[in-house]
Amino acid sequence: MTDPTAYRRPAPGTQPPLDAPAYGSTHKRHPKQPLLRIAHTLTETSAPRFTADRYPVQGDMSQVNGKAALGERIIVAGRVTDEDGRPQRGVMLEVWQANASGRYHHPRDGHDAPLDPNFEGRARVFTDEDGRYSFVSIKPGAYPWRNHWNAWRPIHIHFGLHGAGFAQRMITQMYFPGDPLLELDPVFHATPDRAARERLVSKFDLQVTKPEWALGYRFDIVLRGREATPFEKA
Ligand SMILES: [Fe+2]
């Protein structure tokens, strides 16, 4: 059977491996057997898909019931495109992140940092006809993790993208420019190619910035090809 989504595989080093040497939790969770390739059919590549009428847009993480979360309000915006710059329409983006203190709204996060009753840290938006998306949030804080001694994650926002079918899910993380923790982070460095991993760092953008209200960051996502965004293997 011909794979309807056939495409050129990424260049070596431009995507993180399943088992990244310095990223401890990948050691146990990566597959130990060779992967089997299962050709997609139209069922996997065209439908069913997530749509805003069944999965309502929640594009503002900076408040809960009108009460503002603590921290620095930000706007994140960008485009989702394919390898030729063509917009990807109707992509559902789920995003999640820690609060301004570096703690997740999750019972398993035991970091000794305050929770914020007005911050839940999750949003859902869809790309428009031009592949554009945006959401409002609070700049997340760095948090410690136990990968190695004195390990801290650079500030980041997790992204999960759903495309034209339920079988399509791509996961990545967006970082912030100028973060000194980036050079120390095994997750960021799991992508060996510097130019490729730098695509995970958003750019401050005055056009996205809203006067008197919030700084704006731009994060474009390319699904494949030479300029592809590195994606985690979930
Ligand atoms: Fe995280």
mmCIF file of C-alpha atoms and ligand atoms in Angstrom:
data_model
loop_
_atom_site.group_PDB
_atom_site.id
_atom_site.type_symbol
_atom_site.label_atom_id
_atom_site.label_comp_id
_atom_site.label_asym_id
_atom_site.label_seq_id
_atom_site.Cartn_x
_atom_site.Cartn_y
_atom_site.Cartn_z
ATOM 1 C CA MET A 1 0.000 0.000 0.000
ATOM 2 C CA THR A 2 1.266 3.468 -0.816
ATOM 3 C CA ASP A 3 1.603 5.711 2.213
ATOM 4 C CA PRO A 4 -0.502 8.831 1.474
ATOM 5 C CA THR A 5 1.686 10.894 3.807
ATOM 6 C CA ALA A 6 5.058 9.862 2.398
ATOM 7 C CA TYR A 7 7.756 12.478 2.958
ATOM 8 C CA ARG A 8 11.516 12.819 3.231
ATOM 9 C CA ARG A 9 12.814 11.862 6.681
ATOM 10 C CA PRO A 10 14.521 14.543 8.796
ATOM 11 C CA ALA A 11 18.278 15.114 8.533
ATOM 12 C CA PRO A 12 20.316 13.366 11.254
ATOM 13 C CA GLY A 13 20.572 15.381 14.469
ATOM 14 C CA THR A 14 17.664 17.697 13.748
ATOM 15 C CA GLN A 15 15.168 15.751 15.874
ATOM 16 C CA PRO A 16 15.636 14.396 19.405
ATOM 17 C CA PRO A 17 16.296 10.649 19.681
ATOM 18 C CA LEU A 18 13.966 8.289 21.524
ATOM 19 C CA ASP A 19 16.725 7.686 24.070
ATOM 20 C CA ALA A 20 18.663 10.853 24.866
ATOM 21 C CA PRO A 21 21.820 10.085 26.890
ATOM 22 C CA ALA A 22 21.621 13.039 29.293
ATOM 23 C CA TYR A 23 17.820 13.052 29.611
ATOM 24 C CA GLY A 24 17.310 10.384 32.235
ATOM 25 C CA SER A 25 13.637 9.536 31.901
ATOM 26 C CA THR A 26 14.018 8.661 28.218
ATOM 27 C CA HIS A 27 16.226 5.686 29.183
ATOM 28 C CA LYS A 28 13.361 3.630 30.537
ATOM 29 C CA ARG A 29 10.472 4.868 28.478
ATOM 30 C CA HIS A 30 11.895 4.494 24.990
ATOM 31 C CA PRO A 31 11.015 1.396 22.947
ATOM 32 C CA LYS A 32 13.552 -1.422 23.277
ATOM 33 C CA GLN A 33 12.480 -3.179 20.089
ATOM 34 C CA PRO A 34 12.852 -1.873 16.543
ATOM 35 C CA LEU A 35 9.879 0.239 15.539
ATOM 36 C CA LEU A 36 7.347 -1.209 13.157
ATOM 37 C CA ARG A 37 6.230 1.031 10.368
ATOM 38 C CA ILE A 38 2.478 1.030 9.899
ATOM 39 C CA ALA A 39 1.418 2.718 6.706
ATOM 40 C CA HIS A 40 -1.330 5.258 7.218
ATOM 41 C CA THR A 41 -4.502 5.058 5.246
ATOM 42 C CA LEU A 42 -7.059 7.763 4.581
ATOM 43 C CA THR A 43 -8.719 6.867 7.870
ATOM 44 C CA GLU A 44 -5.708 8.035 9.851
ATOM 45 C CA THR A 45 -4.808 11.023 7.710
ATOM 46 C CA SER A 46 -8.105 12.722 7.025
ATOM 47 C CA ALA A 47 -10.615 12.108 9.800
ATOM 48 C CA PRO A 48 -12.005 12.303 12.367
ATOM 49 C CA ARG A 49 -10.480 15.508 13.618
ATOM 50 C CA PHE A 50 -10.785 17.801 16.606
ATOM 51 C CA THR A 51 -12.966 20.821 15.936
ATOM 52 C CA ALA A 52 -13.819 23.910 17.946
ATOM 53 C CA ASP A 53 -17.513 23.114 18.138
ATOM 54 C CA ARG A 54 -16.787 19.998 20.193
ATOM 55 C CA TYR A 55 -13.563 21.142 21.843
ATOM 56 C CA PRO A 56 -14.174 24.786 22.765
ATOM 57 C CA VAL A 57 -11.414 27.335 22.461
ATOM 58 C CA GLN A 58 -9.842 28.376 25.752
ATOM 59 C CA GLY A 59 -7.278 30.914 24.729
ATOM 60 C CA ASP A 60 -6.631 32.853 27.915
ATOM 61 C CA MET A 61 -4.623 31.297 30.738
ATOM 62 C CA SER A 62 -4.082 34.645 32.465
ATOM 63 C CA GLN A 63 -7.293 34.524 34.474
ATOM 64 C CA VAL A 64 -9.865 32.226 36.025
ATOM 65 C CA ASN A 65 -13.442 33.489 36.207
ATOM 66 C CA GLY A 66 -12.241 37.021 35.621
ATOM 67 C CA LYS A 67 -9.638 36.954 38.399
ATOM 68 C CA ALA A 68 -6.142 37.683 37.175
ATOM 69 C CA ALA A 69 -3.325 35.218 37.708
ATOM 70 C CA LEU A 70 -0.131 36.460 39.296
ATOM 71 C CA GLY A 71 2.879 37.073 37.103
ATOM 72 C CA GLU A 72 3.847 38.725 33.860
ATOM 73 C CA ARG A 73 1.052 38.557 31.289
ATOM 74 C CA ILE A 74 2.230 37.466 27.837
ATOM 75 C CA ILE A 75 0.810 36.845 24.373
ATOM 76 C CA VAL A 76 2.119 33.927 22.330
ATOM 77 C CA ALA A 77 1.397 33.869 18.602
ATOM 78 C CA GLY A 78 2.671 32.101 15.527
ATOM 79 C CA ARG A 79 1.921 30.040 12.447
ATOM 80 C CA VAL A 80 1.800 26.339 11.813
ATOM 81 C CA THR A 81 3.075 25.468 8.334
ATOM 82 C CA ASP A 82 4.335 22.512 6.334
ATOM 83 C CA GLU A 83 7.744 22.220 4.698
ATOM 84 C CA ASP A 84 6.755 24.583 1.908
ATOM 85 C CA GLY A 85 5.324 27.284 4.154
ATOM 86 C CA ARG A 86 1.749 26.293 3.441
ATOM 87 C CA PRO A 87 -0.598 27.118 6.306
ATOM 88 C CA GLN A 88 -2.006 24.243 8.322
ATOM 89 C CA ARG A 89 -5.627 25.108 8.956
ATOM 90 C CA GLY A 90 -7.749 23.892 11.829
ATOM 91 C CA VAL A 91 -4.848 22.420 13.788
ATOM 92 C CA MET A 92 -5.801 22.043 17.446
ATOM 93 C CA LEU A 93 -3.061 23.254 19.757
ATOM 94 C CA GLU A 94 -3.191 22.196 23.378
ATOM 95 C CA VAL A 95 -0.718 24.035 25.577
ATOM 96 C CA TRP A 96 0.203 23.573 29.208
ATOM 97 C CA GLN A 97 2.716 25.157 31.535
ATOM 98 C CA ALA A 98 3.814 25.933 35.085
ATOM 99 C CA ASN A 99 2.680 29.105 36.832
ATOM 100 C CA ALA A 100 4.830 32.177 37.393
ATOM 101 C CA SER A 101 6.428 30.480 40.405
ATOM 102 C CA GLY A 102 7.397 27.381 38.452
ATOM 103 C CA ARG A 103 4.713 25.027 39.739
ATOM 104 C CA TYR A 104 2.143 23.053 37.787
ATOM 105 C CA HIS A 105 -1.516 22.944 38.749
ATOM 106 C CA HIS A 106 -1.224 19.203 39.216
ATOM 107 C CA PRO A 107 -1.340 16.983 42.310
ATOM 108 C CA ARG A 108 1.948 15.285 41.428
ATOM 109 C CA ASP A 109 3.916 18.514 41.325
ATOM 110 C CA GLY A 110 5.583 18.690 44.737
ATOM 111 C CA HIS A 111 7.829 21.674 44.047
ATOM 112 C CA ASP A 112 8.003 23.958 47.073
ATOM 113 C CA ALA A 113 6.552 26.971 45.269
ATOM 114 C CA PRO A 114 3.125 28.594 45.635
ATOM 115 C CA LEU A 115 0.095 27.557 43.648
ATOM 116 C CA ASP A 116 -2.036 30.308 42.170
ATOM 117 C CA PRO A 117 -5.821 29.812 42.471
ATOM 118 C CA ASN A 118 -6.238 31.945 39.354
ATOM 119 C CA PHE A 119 -3.903 29.959 37.157
ATOM 120 C CA GLU A 120 -4.621 26.498 35.789
ATOM 121 C CA GLY A 121 -1.997 26.475 33.079
ATOM 122 C CA ARG A 122 -3.793 24.899 30.151
ATOM 123 C CA ALA A 123 -5.310 26.249 26.955
ATOM 124 C CA ARG A 124 -6.703 25.065 23.642
ATOM 125 C CA VAL A 125 -6.720 27.054 20.402
ATOM 126 C CA PHE A 126 -7.064 26.313 16.682
ATOM 127 C CA THR A 127 -5.176 27.684 13.696
ATOM 128 C CA ASP A 128 -7.095 29.933 11.297
ATOM 129 C CA GLU A 129 -7.175 29.894 7.487
ATOM 130 C CA ASP A 130 -3.641 31.310 7.403
ATOM 131 C CA GLY A 131 -2.312 28.782 9.917
ATOM 132 C CA ARG A 132 -2.150 31.412 12.665
ATOM 133 C CA TYR A 133 -2.812 30.879 16.333
ATOM 134 C CA SER A 134 -2.448 32.923 19.498
ATOM 135 C CA PHE A 135 -3.158 32.692 23.203
ATOM 136 C CA VAL A 136 -2.699 34.741 26.345
ATOM 137 C CA SER A 137 -0.835 33.461 29.366
ATOM 138 C CA ILE A 138 1.522 34.260 32.224
ATOM 139 C CA LYS A 139 5.253 33.922 31.769
ATOM 140 C CA PRO A 140 6.075 30.602 33.425
ATOM 141 C CA GLY A 141 8.751 30.147 36.080
ATOM 142 C CA ALA A 142 11.736 27.796 36.053
ATOM 143 C CA TYR A 143 11.393 24.670 38.162
ATOM 144 C CA PRO A 144 13.760 22.033 39.520
ATOM 145 C CA TRP A 145 13.721 18.455 38.319
ATOM 146 C CA ARG A 146 15.734 15.491 39.458
ATOM 147 C CA ASN A 147 17.532 14.601 36.260
ATOM 148 C CA HIS A 148 20.898 15.446 37.838
ATOM 149 C CA TRP A 149 22.264 17.521 40.694
ATOM 150 C CA ASN A 150 20.828 21.050 40.784
ATOM 151 C CA ALA A 151 18.879 20.543 37.567
ATOM 152 C CA TRP A 152 16.407 23.288 36.603
ATOM 153 C CA ARG A 153 14.223 23.396 33.531
ATOM 154 C CA PRO A 154 14.436 26.594 31.500
ATOM 155 C CA ILE A 155 11.094 28.339 31.334
ATOM 156 C CA HIS A 156 8.929 26.696 28.716
ATOM 157 C CA ILE A 157 5.433 26.027 27.442
ATOM 158 C CA HIS A 158 4.416 22.544 26.293
ATOM 159 C CA PHE A 159 2.612 22.237 22.969
ATOM 160 C CA GLY A 160 0.563 19.338 21.633
ATOM 161 C CA LEU A 161 -0.679 19.620 18.040
ATOM 162 C CA HIS A 162 -3.484 17.596 16.536
ATOM 163 C CA GLY A 163 -3.842 17.657 12.780
ATOM 164 C CA ALA A 164 -6.203 16.125 10.296
ATOM 165 C CA GLY A 165 -6.857 12.920 12.220
ATOM 166 C CA PHE A 166 -6.800 11.523 15.743
ATOM 167 C CA ALA A 167 -3.644 9.554 14.915
ATOM 168 C CA GLN A 168 -1.699 12.758 14.310
ATOM 169 C CA ARG A 169 -0.260 14.264 17.448
ATOM 170 C CA MET A 170 3.018 16.147 17.656
ATOM 171 C CA ILE A 171 4.486 17.383 20.927
ATOM 172 C CA THR A 172 7.123 20.010 21.533
ATOM 173 C CA GLN A 173 8.210 22.728 23.942
ATOM 174 C CA MET A 174 8.576 26.445 23.386
ATOM 175 C CA TYR A 175 11.349 28.295 25.204
ATOM 176 C CA PHE A 176 12.047 31.966 25.831
ATOM 177 C CA PRO A 177 14.953 34.012 24.446
ATOM 178 C CA GLY A 178 17.863 34.819 26.713
ATOM 179 C CA ASP A 179 17.183 32.128 29.300
ATOM 180 C CA PRO A 180 20.533 31.160 30.919
ATOM 181 C CA LEU A 181 19.186 27.695 31.736
ATOM 182 C CA LEU A 182 18.893 26.743 28.069
ATOM 183 C CA GLU A 183 22.573 25.879 27.731
ATOM 184 C CA LEU A 184 22.336 23.512 30.704
ATOM 185 C CA ASP A 185 19.125 21.720 29.790
ATOM 186 C CA PRO A 186 19.300 18.074 28.584
ATOM 187 C CA VAL A 187 15.789 18.264 27.124
ATOM 188 C CA PHE A 188 16.672 21.251 24.941
ATOM 189 C CA HIS A 189 20.008 19.659 24.050
ATOM 190 C CA ALA A 190 18.433 16.318 23.184
ATOM 191 C CA THR A 191 18.280 17.784 19.667
ATOM 192 C CA PRO A 192 21.982 17.710 18.721
ATOM 193 C CA ASP A 193 21.785 20.174 15.831
ATOM 194 C CA ARG A 194 22.088 23.698 17.212
ATOM 195 C CA ALA A 195 20.160 25.416 14.437
ATOM 196 C CA ALA A 196 17.330 22.911 14.804
ATOM 197 C CA ARG A 197 16.991 23.273 18.573
ATOM 198 C CA GLU A 198 17.169 27.074 18.331
ATOM 199 C CA ARG A 199 13.843 26.821 16.482
ATOM 200 C CA LEU A 200 12.344 25.914 19.843
ATOM 201 C CA VAL A 201 13.210 29.343 21.233
ATOM 202 C CA SER A 202 10.467 31.898 20.704
ATOM 203 C CA LYS A 203 11.291 35.441 19.656
ATOM 204 C CA PHE A 204 10.236 38.591 21.402
ATOM 205 C CA ASP A 205 7.973 40.404 18.930
ATOM 206 C CA LEU A 206 6.862 44.002 19.241
ATOM 207 C CA GLN A 207 4.132 43.346 16.679
ATOM 208 C CA VAL A 208 2.607 40.718 18.935
ATOM 209 C CA THR A 209 3.130 42.912 22.004
ATOM 210 C CA LYS A 210 0.005 44.815 23.024
ATOM 211 C CA PRO A 211 0.665 48.363 24.301
ATOM 212 C CA GLU A 212 0.012 48.930 27.992
ATOM 213 C CA TRP A 213 -0.967 45.299 28.384
ATOM 214 C CA ALA A 214 1.390 42.406 27.590
ATOM 215 C CA LEU A 215 4.677 41.433 25.923
ATOM 216 C CA GLY A 216 4.378 39.278 22.847
ATOM 217 C CA TYR A 217 6.387 36.223 21.792
ATOM 218 C CA ARG A 218 6.337 34.612 18.389
ATOM 219 C CA PHE A 219 6.645 30.866 17.983
ATOM 220 C CA ASP A 220 6.246 29.419 14.498
ATOM 221 C CA ILE A 221 5.933 25.680 14.076
ATOM 222 C CA VAL A 222 7.031 23.817 10.938
ATOM 223 C CA LEU A 223 5.778 20.267 10.769
ATOM 224 C CA ARG A 224 8.519 18.759 8.622
ATOM 225 C CA GLY A 225 11.224 19.424 6.069
ATOM 226 C CA ARG A 226 14.544 21.221 6.416
ATOM 227 C CA GLU A 227 13.127 23.832 8.796
ATOM 228 C CA ALA A 228 11.103 21.372 10.868
ATOM 229 C CA THR A 229 10.532 22.091 14.528
ATOM 230 C CA PRO A 230 12.034 19.381 16.769
ATOM 231 C CA PHE A 231 9.259 17.196 18.183
ATOM 232 C CA GLU A 232 9.344 14.926 21.183
ATOM 233 C CA LYS A 233 8.581 11.287 20.656
ATOM 234 C CA ALA A 234 5.624 10.629 22.910
HETATM 235 FE FE FE B 1 7.322 21.313 31.859
#
